[in-house]
Amino acid sequence: LAHLQRHVRTALDGRRLIIQVLIPDTQGSSPTAKTVEYVSDCDISLEGASCRWAVDHVAIRVPVVDLGAKLNGTLEKDSYIHSVELDSAVYQVLLCRGCGTNLRASTAITRVFSLPSQFWAELSDLWACHGCAGHGSHHQHEHEHAHTQDASSSTSTSEPARTHMEVESGVFESHAVASEAATPDLSQQEHRHHHETNLRNQIISAQPAKIFVSETYIQMHVSDLNLATVRLDVDKDTAIAEYGHGAGVEAVKSPFQCATCSSQLGLWSLDIDGSSGSVQAGSSVELLKHRIALYRPNDVHTNILSSYTPERVLVTEIMNRANVHSCYKFVIKPKFGSNVRPLMQVLLVNWNMAMASSENVESMETHDKCLVGALRPVLKVMYSDLREFDSSRLAVVNRWCEEQGAEVIKMAETDCNDILSLLRSRHQLLPPSCRVLNKLLVSYLNVTDI
């Protein structure tokens, strides 16, 4: 090992690190020199650096100063919603990203709110239940007063999530207090069911001239949508099975498409008559951010939602579920269509790391010198592609879901295909001996910063 380590040379010039590896020739000829040059956006030090030779690669550990603070600042933000998304002016035009069709009606958007986490209902006990009925009544009065102000206001404003939730929380507080007072003898399970029933009746619904923005979608009222540009094919049974109350405290929804290019745009709420079973389109739609485009009035060339990609949607889903449910196993299934077979399984290994790499694996194999980009936060994952039928892998997936608490994430099949291509290309950047572990492929998902 001491002899091999003499074949690794390092030099540091400020934040510019140069590593040269002399690869010994098995036939006794002169060693081949491979150079890696890396310019860091963090302070680095050679003090404490180490080198390890493996079968097919060299591992060099170099301390990076304050990397933890860099990662925590990116991965632990309260919200990934950009402030410009809360500006009502950008919603004058809303385009399908697939074909450029304008989906907006000619109505004006007057207010924009950011939505809470998709798991707010599960966490509502932490902020919604109080022992003082007067407290709930006070916020209920604020809620009614706010709606009175909305009706008389004609100015275009953008409100942060804090204001919206402070107003709206009064509704949940008063309902929670009332349910506890009226049912003091309920068991914990019965109380949970009773509480969820109340929450179902308090789903945040779209309102005319208002936009609600979440981390992955935009909720709007159908009166602000140009109905001639979209197509909704209602399948009541599928909608109830996939997006009904059985999956949580959500309203029943159905996918809808762009009428021009048939791109899946998001989900449309449905109103179902409990007695007759008749179904009709509701008043609320959710537009997926990575399927639409928004522009500032003074910049019609830059889509402010361009950073929203299928990969970013998956990373958001994984991190939210890991933080709220402490879940690290995920099964990806189709969001739209009749296919219900899983497409991919993902195991979250590490969410507190960063990676810098060359553009592709060939750059190191065919060139003597390789430039490496800046460190960027990533999720280290292990995954398997389930698109090809494999009974043994599907059996593992079933055990994950039935016995090990894996969670299902639903994505459009085309989005999943794109993500699998990215995972495969990054998987190939790793040395062959580091690519597979426990029959799962090792790879990385980029964490996109706003």
Coordinates of C-alpha atoms in Angstrom, one line a residue, residues 1-11 17-24 31-36 46 49-54 57-62:
L1 CA 0.0 0.0 0.0
A2 CA 2.8 2.4 0.8
H3 CA 4.3 1.7 -2.6
L4 CA 1.0 2.4 -4.3
Q5 CA 0.4 5.6 -2.4
R6 CA 3.6 7.0 -3.8
H7 CA 1.7 7.1 -7.2
V8 CA -0.8 9.6 -6.0
R9 CA 0.2 13.3 -6.0
T10 CA -2.0 16.2 -4.8
A11 CA -1.6 19.9 -5.0
L17 CA -7.4 20.9 -6.1
I18 CA -5.2 18.9 -8.5
I19 CA -4.9 15.1 -8.1
Q20 CA -2.6 13.1 -10.3
V21 CA -2.7 9.3 -10.2
L22 CA 0.1 7.3 -11.7
I23 CA -1.4 4.0 -12.7
P24 CA 1.3 1.2 -12.7
P31 CA 2.9 4.3 -15.4
T32 CA 0.0 6.1 -17.1
A33 CA -0.8 9.5 -15.5
K34 CA -4.4 10.5 -15.0
T35 CA -5.1 14.0 -13.7
V36 CA -8.3 15.3 -12.0
L46 CA -5.0 18.5 2.4
A49 CA -6.3 13.6 3.5
S50 CA -6.0 9.9 2.8
C51 CA -5.7 7.5 -0.2
R52 CA -7.1 4.0 -0.7
W53 CA -6.5 1.7 -3.6
A54 CA -9.4 -0.6 -4.6
H57 CA -10.5 2.7 -8.5
V58 CA -8.6 5.0 -6.2
A59 CA -10.4 6.6 -3.3
I60 CA -8.9 9.8 -2.1
R61 CA -10.5 11.5 1.0
V62 CA -9.9 15.2 1.2

